[in-house]
mmCIF file of C-alpha atoms in Angstrom:
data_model
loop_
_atom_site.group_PDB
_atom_site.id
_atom_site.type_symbol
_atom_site.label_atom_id
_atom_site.label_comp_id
_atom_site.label_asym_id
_atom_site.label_seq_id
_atom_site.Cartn_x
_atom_site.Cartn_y
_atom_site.Cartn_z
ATOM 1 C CA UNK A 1 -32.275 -12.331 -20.423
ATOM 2 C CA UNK A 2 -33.682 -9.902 -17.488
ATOM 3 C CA UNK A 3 -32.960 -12.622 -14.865
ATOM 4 C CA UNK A 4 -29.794 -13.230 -15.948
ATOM 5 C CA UNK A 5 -28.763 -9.634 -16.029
ATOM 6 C CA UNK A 6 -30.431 -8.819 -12.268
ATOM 7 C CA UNK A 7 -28.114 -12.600 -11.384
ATOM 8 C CA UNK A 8 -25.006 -10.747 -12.557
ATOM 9 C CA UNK A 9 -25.977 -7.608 -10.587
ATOM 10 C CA UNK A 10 -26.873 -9.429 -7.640
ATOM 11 C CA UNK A 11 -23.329 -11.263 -7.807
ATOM 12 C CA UNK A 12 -21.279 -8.024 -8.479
ATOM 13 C CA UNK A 13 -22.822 -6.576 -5.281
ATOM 14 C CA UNK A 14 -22.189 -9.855 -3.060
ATOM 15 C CA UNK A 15 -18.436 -9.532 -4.344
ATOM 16 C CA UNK A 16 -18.170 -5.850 -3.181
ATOM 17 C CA UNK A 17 -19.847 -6.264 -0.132
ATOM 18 C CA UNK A 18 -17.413 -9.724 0.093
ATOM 19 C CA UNK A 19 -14.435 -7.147 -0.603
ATOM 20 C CA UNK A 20 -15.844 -3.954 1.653
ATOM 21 C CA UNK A 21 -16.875 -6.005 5.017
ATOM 22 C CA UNK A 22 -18.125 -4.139 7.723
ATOM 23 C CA UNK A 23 -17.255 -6.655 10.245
ATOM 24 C CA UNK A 24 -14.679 -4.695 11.962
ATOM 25 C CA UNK A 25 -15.068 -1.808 14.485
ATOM 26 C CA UNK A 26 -13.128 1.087 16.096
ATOM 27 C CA UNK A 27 -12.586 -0.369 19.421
ATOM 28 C CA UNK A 28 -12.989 -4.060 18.529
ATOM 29 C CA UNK A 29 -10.503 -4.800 21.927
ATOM 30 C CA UNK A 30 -11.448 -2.360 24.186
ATOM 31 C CA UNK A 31 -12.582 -5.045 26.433
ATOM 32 C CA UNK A 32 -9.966 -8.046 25.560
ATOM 33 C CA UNK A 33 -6.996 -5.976 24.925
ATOM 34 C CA UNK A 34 -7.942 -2.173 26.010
ATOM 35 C CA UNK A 35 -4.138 -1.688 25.448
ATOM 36 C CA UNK A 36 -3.428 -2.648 22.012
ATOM 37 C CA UNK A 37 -3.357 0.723 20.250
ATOM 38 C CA UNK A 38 -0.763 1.860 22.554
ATOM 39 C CA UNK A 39 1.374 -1.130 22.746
ATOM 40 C CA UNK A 40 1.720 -1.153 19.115
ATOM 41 C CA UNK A 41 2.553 2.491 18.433
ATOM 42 C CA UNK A 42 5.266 2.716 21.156
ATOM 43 C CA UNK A 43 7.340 -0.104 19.018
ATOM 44 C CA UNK A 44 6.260 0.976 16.081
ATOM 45 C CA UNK A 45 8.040 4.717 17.291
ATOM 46 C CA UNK A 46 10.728 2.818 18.754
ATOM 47 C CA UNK A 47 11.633 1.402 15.034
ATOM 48 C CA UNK A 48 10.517 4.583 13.325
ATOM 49 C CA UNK A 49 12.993 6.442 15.631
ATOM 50 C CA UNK A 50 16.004 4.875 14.622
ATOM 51 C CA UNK A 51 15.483 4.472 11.259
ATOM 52 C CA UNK A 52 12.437 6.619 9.472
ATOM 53 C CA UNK A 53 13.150 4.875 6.283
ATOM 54 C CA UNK A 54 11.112 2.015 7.640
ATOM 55 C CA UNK A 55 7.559 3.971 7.565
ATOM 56 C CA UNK A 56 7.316 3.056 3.582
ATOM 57 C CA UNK A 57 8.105 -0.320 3.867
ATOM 58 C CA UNK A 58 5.135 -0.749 6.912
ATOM 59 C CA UNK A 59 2.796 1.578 4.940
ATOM 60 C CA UNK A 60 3.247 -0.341 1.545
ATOM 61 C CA UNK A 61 3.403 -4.304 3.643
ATOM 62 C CA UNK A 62 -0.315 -3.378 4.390
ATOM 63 C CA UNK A 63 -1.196 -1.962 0.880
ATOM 64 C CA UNK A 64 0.238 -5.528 -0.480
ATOM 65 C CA UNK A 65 -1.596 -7.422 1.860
ATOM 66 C CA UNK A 66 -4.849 -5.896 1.367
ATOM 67 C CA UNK A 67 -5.190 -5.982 -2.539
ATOM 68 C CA UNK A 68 -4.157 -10.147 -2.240
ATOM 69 C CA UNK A 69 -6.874 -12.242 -0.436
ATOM 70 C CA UNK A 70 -7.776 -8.967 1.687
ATOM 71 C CA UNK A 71 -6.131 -7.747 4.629
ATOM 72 C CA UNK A 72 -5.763 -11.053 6.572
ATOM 73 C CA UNK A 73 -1.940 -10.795 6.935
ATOM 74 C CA UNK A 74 -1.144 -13.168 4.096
ATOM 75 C CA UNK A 75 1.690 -11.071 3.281
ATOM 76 C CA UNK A 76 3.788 -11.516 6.665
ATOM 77 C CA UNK A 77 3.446 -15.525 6.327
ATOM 78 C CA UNK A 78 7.019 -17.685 5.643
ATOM 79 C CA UNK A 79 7.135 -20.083 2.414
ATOM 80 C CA UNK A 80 6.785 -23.486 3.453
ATOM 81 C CA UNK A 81 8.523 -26.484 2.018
ATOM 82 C CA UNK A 82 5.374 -27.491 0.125
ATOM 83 C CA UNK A 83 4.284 -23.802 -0.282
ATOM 84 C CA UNK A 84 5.604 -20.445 -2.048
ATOM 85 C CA UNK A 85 4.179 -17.440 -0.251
ATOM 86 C CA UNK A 86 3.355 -14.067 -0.992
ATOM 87 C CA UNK A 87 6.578 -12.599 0.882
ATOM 88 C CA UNK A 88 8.492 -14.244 -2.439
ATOM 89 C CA UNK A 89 7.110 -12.939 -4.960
ATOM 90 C CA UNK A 90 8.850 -10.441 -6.868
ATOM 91 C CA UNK A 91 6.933 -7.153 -5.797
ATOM 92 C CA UNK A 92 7.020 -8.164 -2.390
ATOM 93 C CA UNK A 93 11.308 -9.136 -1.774
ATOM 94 C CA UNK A 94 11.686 -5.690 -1.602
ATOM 95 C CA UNK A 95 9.065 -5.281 1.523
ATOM 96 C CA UNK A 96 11.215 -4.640 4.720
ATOM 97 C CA UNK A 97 9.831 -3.620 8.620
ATOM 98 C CA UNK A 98 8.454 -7.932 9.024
ATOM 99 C CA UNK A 99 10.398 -7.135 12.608
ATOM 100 C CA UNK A 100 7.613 -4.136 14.013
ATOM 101 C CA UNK A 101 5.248 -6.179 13.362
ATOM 102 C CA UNK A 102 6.949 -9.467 15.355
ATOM 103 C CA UNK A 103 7.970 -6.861 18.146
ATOM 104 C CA UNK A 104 4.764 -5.428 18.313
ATOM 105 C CA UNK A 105 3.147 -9.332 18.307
ATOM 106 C CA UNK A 106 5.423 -10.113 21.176
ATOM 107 C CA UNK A 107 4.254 -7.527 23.276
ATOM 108 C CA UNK A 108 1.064 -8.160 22.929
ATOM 109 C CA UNK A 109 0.935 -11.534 23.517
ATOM 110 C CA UNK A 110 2.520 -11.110 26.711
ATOM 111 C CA UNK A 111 -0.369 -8.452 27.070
ATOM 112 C CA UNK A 112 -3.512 -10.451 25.855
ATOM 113 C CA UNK A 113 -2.092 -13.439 24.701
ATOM 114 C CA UNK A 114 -4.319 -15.070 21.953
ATOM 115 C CA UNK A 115 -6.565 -12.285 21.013
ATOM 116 C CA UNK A 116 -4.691 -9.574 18.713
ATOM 117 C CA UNK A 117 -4.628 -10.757 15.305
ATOM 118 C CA UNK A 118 -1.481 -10.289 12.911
ATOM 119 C CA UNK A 119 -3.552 -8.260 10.105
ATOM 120 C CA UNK A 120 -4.884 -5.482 12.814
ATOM 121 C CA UNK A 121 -1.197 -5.070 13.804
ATOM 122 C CA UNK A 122 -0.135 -4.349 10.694
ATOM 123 C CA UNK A 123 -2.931 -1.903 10.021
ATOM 124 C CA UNK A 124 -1.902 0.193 13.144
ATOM 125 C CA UNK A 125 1.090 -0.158 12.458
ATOM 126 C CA UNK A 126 1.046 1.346 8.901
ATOM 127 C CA UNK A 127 -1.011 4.114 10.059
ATOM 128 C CA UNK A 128 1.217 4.746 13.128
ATOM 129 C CA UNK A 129 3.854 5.054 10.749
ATOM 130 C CA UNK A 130 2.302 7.802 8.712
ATOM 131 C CA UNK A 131 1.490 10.080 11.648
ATOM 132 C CA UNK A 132 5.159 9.589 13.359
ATOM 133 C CA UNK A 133 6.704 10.803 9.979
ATOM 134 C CA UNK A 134 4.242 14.203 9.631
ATOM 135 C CA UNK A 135 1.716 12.806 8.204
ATOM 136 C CA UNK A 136 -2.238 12.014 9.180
ATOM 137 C CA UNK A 137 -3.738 10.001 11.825
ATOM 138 C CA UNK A 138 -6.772 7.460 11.338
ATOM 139 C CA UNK A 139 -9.048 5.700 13.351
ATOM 140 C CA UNK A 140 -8.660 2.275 12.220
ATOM 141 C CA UNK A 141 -11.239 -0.015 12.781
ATOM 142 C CA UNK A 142 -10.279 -3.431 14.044
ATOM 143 C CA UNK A 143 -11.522 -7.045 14.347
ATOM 144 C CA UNK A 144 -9.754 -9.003 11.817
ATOM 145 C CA UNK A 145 -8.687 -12.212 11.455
ATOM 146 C CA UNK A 146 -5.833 -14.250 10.136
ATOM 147 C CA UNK A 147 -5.727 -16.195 6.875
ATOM 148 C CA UNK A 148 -4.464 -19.551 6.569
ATOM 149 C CA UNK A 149 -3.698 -18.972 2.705
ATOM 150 C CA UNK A 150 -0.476 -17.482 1.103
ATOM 151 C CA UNK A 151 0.052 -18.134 -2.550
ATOM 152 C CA UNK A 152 3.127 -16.511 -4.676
ATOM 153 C CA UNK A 153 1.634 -16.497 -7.528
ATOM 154 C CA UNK A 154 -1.544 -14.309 -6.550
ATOM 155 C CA UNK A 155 0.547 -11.623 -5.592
ATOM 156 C CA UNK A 156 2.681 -11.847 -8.764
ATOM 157 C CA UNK A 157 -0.662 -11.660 -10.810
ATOM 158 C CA UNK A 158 -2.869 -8.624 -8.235
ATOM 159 C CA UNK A 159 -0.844 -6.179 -6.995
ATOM 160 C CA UNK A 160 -0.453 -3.046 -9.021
ATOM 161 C CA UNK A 161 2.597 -2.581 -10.677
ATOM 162 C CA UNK A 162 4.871 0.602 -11.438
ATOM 163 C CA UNK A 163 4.461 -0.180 -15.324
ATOM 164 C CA UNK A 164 0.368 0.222 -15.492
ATOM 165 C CA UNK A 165 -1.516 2.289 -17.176
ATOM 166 C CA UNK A 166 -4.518 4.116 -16.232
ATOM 167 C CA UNK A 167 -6.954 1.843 -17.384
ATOM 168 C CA UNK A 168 -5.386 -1.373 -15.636
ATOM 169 C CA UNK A 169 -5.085 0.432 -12.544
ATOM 170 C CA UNK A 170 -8.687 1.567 -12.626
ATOM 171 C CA UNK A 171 -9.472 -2.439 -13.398
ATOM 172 C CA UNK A 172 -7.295 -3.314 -10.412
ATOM 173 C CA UNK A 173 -8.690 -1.315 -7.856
ATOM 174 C CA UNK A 174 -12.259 -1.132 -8.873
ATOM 175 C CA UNK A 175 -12.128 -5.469 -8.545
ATOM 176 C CA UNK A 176 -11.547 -4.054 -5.144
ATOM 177 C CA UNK A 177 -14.494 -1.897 -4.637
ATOM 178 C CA UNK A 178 -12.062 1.243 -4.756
ATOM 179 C CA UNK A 179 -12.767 4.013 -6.279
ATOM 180 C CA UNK A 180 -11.100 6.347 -8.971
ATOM 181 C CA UNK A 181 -10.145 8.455 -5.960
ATOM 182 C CA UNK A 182 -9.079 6.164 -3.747
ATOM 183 C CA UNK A 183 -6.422 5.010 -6.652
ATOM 184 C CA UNK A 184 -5.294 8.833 -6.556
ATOM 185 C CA UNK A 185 -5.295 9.332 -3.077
ATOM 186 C CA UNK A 186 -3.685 6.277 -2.118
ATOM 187 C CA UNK A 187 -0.919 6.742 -5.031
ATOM 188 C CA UNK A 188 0.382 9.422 -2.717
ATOM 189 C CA UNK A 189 1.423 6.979 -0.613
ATOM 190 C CA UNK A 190 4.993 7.315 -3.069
ATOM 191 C CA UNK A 191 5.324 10.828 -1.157
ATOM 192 C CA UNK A 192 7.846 8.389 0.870
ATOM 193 C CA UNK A 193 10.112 5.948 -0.027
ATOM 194 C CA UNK A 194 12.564 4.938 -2.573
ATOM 195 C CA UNK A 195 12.394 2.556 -5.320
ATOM 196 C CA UNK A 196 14.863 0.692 -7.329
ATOM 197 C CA UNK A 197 16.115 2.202 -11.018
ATOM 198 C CA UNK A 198 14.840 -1.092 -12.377
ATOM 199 C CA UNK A 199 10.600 0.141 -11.507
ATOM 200 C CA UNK A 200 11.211 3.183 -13.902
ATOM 201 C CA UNK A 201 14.580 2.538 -16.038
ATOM 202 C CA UNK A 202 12.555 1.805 -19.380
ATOM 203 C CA UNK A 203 11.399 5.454 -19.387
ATOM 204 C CA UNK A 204 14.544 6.337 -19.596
ATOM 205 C CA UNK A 205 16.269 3.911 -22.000
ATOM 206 C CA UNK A 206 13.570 2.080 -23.996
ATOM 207 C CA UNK A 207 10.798 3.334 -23.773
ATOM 208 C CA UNK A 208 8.958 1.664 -26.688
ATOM 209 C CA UNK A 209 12.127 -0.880 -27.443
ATOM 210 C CA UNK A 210 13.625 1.537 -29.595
ATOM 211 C CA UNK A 211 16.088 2.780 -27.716
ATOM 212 C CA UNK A 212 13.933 5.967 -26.729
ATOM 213 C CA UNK A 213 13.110 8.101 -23.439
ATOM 214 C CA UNK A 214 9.371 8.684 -22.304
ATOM 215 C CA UNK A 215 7.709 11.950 -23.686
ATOM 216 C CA UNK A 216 5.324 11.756 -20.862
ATOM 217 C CA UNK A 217 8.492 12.116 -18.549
ATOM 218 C CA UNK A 218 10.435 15.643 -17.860
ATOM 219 C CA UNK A 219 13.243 15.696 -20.000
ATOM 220 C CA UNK A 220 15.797 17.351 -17.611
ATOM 221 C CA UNK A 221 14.792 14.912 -14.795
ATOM 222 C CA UNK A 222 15.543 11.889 -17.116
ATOM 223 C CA UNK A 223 18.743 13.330 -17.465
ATOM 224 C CA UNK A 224 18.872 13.918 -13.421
ATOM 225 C CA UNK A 225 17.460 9.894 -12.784
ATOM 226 C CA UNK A 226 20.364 8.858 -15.761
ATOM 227 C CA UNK A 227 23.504 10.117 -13.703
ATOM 228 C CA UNK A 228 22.396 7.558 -10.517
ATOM 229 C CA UNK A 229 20.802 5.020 -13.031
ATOM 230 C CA UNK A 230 23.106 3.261 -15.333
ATOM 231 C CA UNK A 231 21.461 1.241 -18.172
ATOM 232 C CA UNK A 232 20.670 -2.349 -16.410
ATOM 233 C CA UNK A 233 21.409 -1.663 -12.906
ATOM 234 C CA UNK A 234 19.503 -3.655 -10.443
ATOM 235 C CA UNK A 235 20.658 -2.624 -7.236
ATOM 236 C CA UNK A 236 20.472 1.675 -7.119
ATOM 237 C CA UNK A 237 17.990 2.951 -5.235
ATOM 238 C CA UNK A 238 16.530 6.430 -5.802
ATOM 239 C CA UNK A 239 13.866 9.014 -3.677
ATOM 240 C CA UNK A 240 10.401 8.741 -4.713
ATOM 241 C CA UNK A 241 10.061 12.236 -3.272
ATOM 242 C CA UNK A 242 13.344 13.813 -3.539
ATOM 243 C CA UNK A 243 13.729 16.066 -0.929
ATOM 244 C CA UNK A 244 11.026 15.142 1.595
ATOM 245 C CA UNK A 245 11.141 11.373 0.580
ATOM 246 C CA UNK A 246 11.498 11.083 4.494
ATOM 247 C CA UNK A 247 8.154 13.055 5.198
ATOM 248 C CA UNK A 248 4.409 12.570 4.373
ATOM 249 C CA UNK A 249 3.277 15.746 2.772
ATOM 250 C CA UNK A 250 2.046 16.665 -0.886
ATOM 251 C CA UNK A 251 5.074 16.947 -2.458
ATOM 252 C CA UNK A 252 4.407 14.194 -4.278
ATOM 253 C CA UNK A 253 1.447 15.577 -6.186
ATOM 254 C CA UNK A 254 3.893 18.584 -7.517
ATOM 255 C CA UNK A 255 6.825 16.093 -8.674
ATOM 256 C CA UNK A 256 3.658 14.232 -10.547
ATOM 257 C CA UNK A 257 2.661 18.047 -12.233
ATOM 258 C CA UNK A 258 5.878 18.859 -13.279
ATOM 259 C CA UNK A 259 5.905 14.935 -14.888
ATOM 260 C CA UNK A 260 8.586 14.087 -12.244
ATOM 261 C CA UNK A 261 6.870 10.889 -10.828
ATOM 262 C CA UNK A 262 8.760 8.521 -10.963
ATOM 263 C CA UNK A 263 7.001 5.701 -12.460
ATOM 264 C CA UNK A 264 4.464 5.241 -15.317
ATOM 265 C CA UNK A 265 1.801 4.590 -13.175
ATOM 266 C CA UNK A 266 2.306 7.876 -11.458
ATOM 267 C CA UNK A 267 2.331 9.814 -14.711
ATOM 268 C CA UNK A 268 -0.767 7.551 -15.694
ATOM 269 C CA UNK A 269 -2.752 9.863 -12.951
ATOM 270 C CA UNK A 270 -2.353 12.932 -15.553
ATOM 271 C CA UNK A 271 -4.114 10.531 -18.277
ATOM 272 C CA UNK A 272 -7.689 10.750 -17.168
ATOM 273 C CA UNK A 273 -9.310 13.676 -16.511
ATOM 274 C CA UNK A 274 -10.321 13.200 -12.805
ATOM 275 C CA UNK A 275 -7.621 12.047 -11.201
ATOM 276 C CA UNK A 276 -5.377 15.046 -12.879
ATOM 277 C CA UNK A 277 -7.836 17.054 -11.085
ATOM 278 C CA UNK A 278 -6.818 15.884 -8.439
ATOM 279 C CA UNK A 279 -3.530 15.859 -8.497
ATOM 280 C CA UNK A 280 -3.715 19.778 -9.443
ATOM 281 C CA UNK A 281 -6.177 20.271 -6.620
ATOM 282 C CA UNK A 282 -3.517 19.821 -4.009
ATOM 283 C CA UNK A 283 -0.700 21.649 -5.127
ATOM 284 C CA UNK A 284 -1.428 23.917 -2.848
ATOM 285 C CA UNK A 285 -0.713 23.041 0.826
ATOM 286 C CA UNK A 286 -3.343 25.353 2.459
ATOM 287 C CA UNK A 287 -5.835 23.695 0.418
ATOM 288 C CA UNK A 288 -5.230 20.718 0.448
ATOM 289 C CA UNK A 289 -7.478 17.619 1.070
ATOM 290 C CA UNK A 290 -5.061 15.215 1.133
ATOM 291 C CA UNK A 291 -4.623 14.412 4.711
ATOM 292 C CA UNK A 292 -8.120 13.783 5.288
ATOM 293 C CA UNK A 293 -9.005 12.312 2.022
ATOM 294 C CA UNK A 294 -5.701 9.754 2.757
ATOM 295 C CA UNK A 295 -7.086 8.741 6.345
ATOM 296 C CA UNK A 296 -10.750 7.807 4.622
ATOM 297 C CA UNK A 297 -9.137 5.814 1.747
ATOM 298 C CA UNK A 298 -6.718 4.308 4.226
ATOM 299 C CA UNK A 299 -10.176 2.748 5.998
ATOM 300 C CA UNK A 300 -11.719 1.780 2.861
ATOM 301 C CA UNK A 301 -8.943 -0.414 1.769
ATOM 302 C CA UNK A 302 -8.545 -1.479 5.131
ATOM 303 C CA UNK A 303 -11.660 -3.570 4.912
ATOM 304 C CA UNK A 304 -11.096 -5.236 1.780
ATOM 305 C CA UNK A 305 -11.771 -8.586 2.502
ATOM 306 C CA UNK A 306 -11.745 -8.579 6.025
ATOM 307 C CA UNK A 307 -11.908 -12.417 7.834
ATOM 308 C CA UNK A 308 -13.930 -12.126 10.978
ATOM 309 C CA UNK A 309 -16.001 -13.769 13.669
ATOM 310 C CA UNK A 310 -14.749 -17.356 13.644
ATOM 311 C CA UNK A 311 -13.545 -17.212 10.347
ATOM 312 C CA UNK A 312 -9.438 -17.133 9.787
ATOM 313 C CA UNK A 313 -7.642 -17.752 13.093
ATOM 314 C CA UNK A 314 -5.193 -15.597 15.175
ATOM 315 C CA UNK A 315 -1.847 -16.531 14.486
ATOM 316 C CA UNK A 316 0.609 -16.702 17.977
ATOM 317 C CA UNK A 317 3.725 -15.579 15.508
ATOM 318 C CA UNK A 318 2.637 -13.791 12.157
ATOM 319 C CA UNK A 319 5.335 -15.653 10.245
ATOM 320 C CA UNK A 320 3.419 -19.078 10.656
ATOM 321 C CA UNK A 321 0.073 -20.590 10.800
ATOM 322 C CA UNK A 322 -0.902 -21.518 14.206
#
């Protein structure tokens, strides 16, 4: 019974260390592509420029491809004839921004052809996109690969969805090697962006399929979210943030205090007694750790699942396999 128990121990701990490689650097191309940090944060400025509403989209592309098969850029490859791919399932036909990351690919490879993969792109990228809308800066470590693999149906089944509770999002990122705060932190990533009325439109008209509202939700803001969200409507969208839905800040952490998040798994964070703390913690702006605690999640998740040294490839256009 002992050896069985130290077996399972010993597996759980090859998983993590599977899902938190170390295998990538700050600086991996400072010798094969000294230019790459640069090269992808002037396009990524030149999209952000025009349209800001595209920082979201980048930031949440690499938070999708990270918690399915690891960051290895699964996410940006096409469906095949013989193949579904991640970019089709349902949580991920909403993802927009797929042309940064082909602009910034472009560049490169008339840079260093051959050597930047598709997944470190869109990890610059999504931190790029952070910083140019007020928000933190990282250093990301680099050095990954590209998968081969894209499978629908994994992403339908391991993303996180707007409709968990605590306890399933604890399950979901802990199979990740994240921690309790990490799922906090990184929920703050809803500071920007908008959603559809569909992610959130049972908390306001069926709550428990009676035809009820969501105590756990404000009252008066149901009543707000009701005027621009008819019963059934598919195609509204709606601020995550309202107000600042455009800028990285803690905002976010207040609209969850006042139970004005806009989905359940945002009001899930003031279900457990940690991550409440948290949120409470940074209500005030001159105190806040959320910056800095964002930037060291951002890593951590960054190196879920990482493919390097010869395994994975690096894909000539992100879209396809080589």
């Amino acid at each position: 019974m002992a050896t069985l128990k130290f077996l399972s121990f010993i597996v759980v701990q090859l998983f993590l260390v599977a899902y938190n490689c170390e295998g990538v650097e700050v600086g991996f191309y400072t010798k094969t592509c000294p230019n790459v940090e640069a090269i992808v944060k002037e396009t990524t400025k030149h999209y952000i420029s025009v349209a800001p509403t595209l920082a979201a989209p980048l930031l949440r592309m690499h938070f999708h491809d990270c918690f399915v098969r690891g960051c290895d850029g699964s996410v940006l490859l096409n469906s095949t004839k013989g193949n579904k791919a991640e970019k089709d399932a349902i949580p991920n036909q909403s993802l927009r921004g797929f042309q940064v990351i082909d602009a910034a690919k472009s560049a490169l490879e008339k840079e260093c052809p051959g050597i930047v993969s598709c997944s470190d792109i869109l990890a610059l990228a999504a931190r790029d996109a952070v910083s140019l809308i007020n928000g933190p800066s990282w250093p990301v470590p680099l050095g990954r690969r590209d998968g081969r693999v894209s499978i629908l149906s994994e992403a339908s089944k391991k993303l996180p969805t707007p409709f968990d509770n605590f306890t399933t999002l604890k399950t979901t990122f802990g199979a990740l090697g994240l921690t309790v705060k990490d799922l906090v932190v990184l929920s703050g990533g809803h500071t920007i962006g908008m959603s559809h009325c569909f992610s959130f439109s049972s908390r306001m008209y069926n709550f428990t399929g009676k035809g009820d509202m969501d105590p756990n939700m404000d009252q008066n803001y149901i009543s707000h979210l009701k005027i621009k969200c008819k019963p059934g409507d598919v195609t509204t969208i709606v601020e995550m943030d309202p107000g600042s839905f455009k800028s990285f800040d803690t905002d976010y952490y207040t609209m969850v205090s006042k139970r004005r998040g806009l989905f359940a798994s945002d009001a899930a964070l003031l279900t457990n007694r940690q991550t409440k703390d948290y949120v409470l913690s940074q209500l005030n702006p001159h105190g806040s750790t959320f910056f800095k605690d964002f930037g060291e999640s951002m890593v951590k998740m960054g190196k879920i699942g990482v493919l390097t040294g010869k395994a994975g490839e690096i894909r000539k256009h992100c879209a396809f396999r080589n």
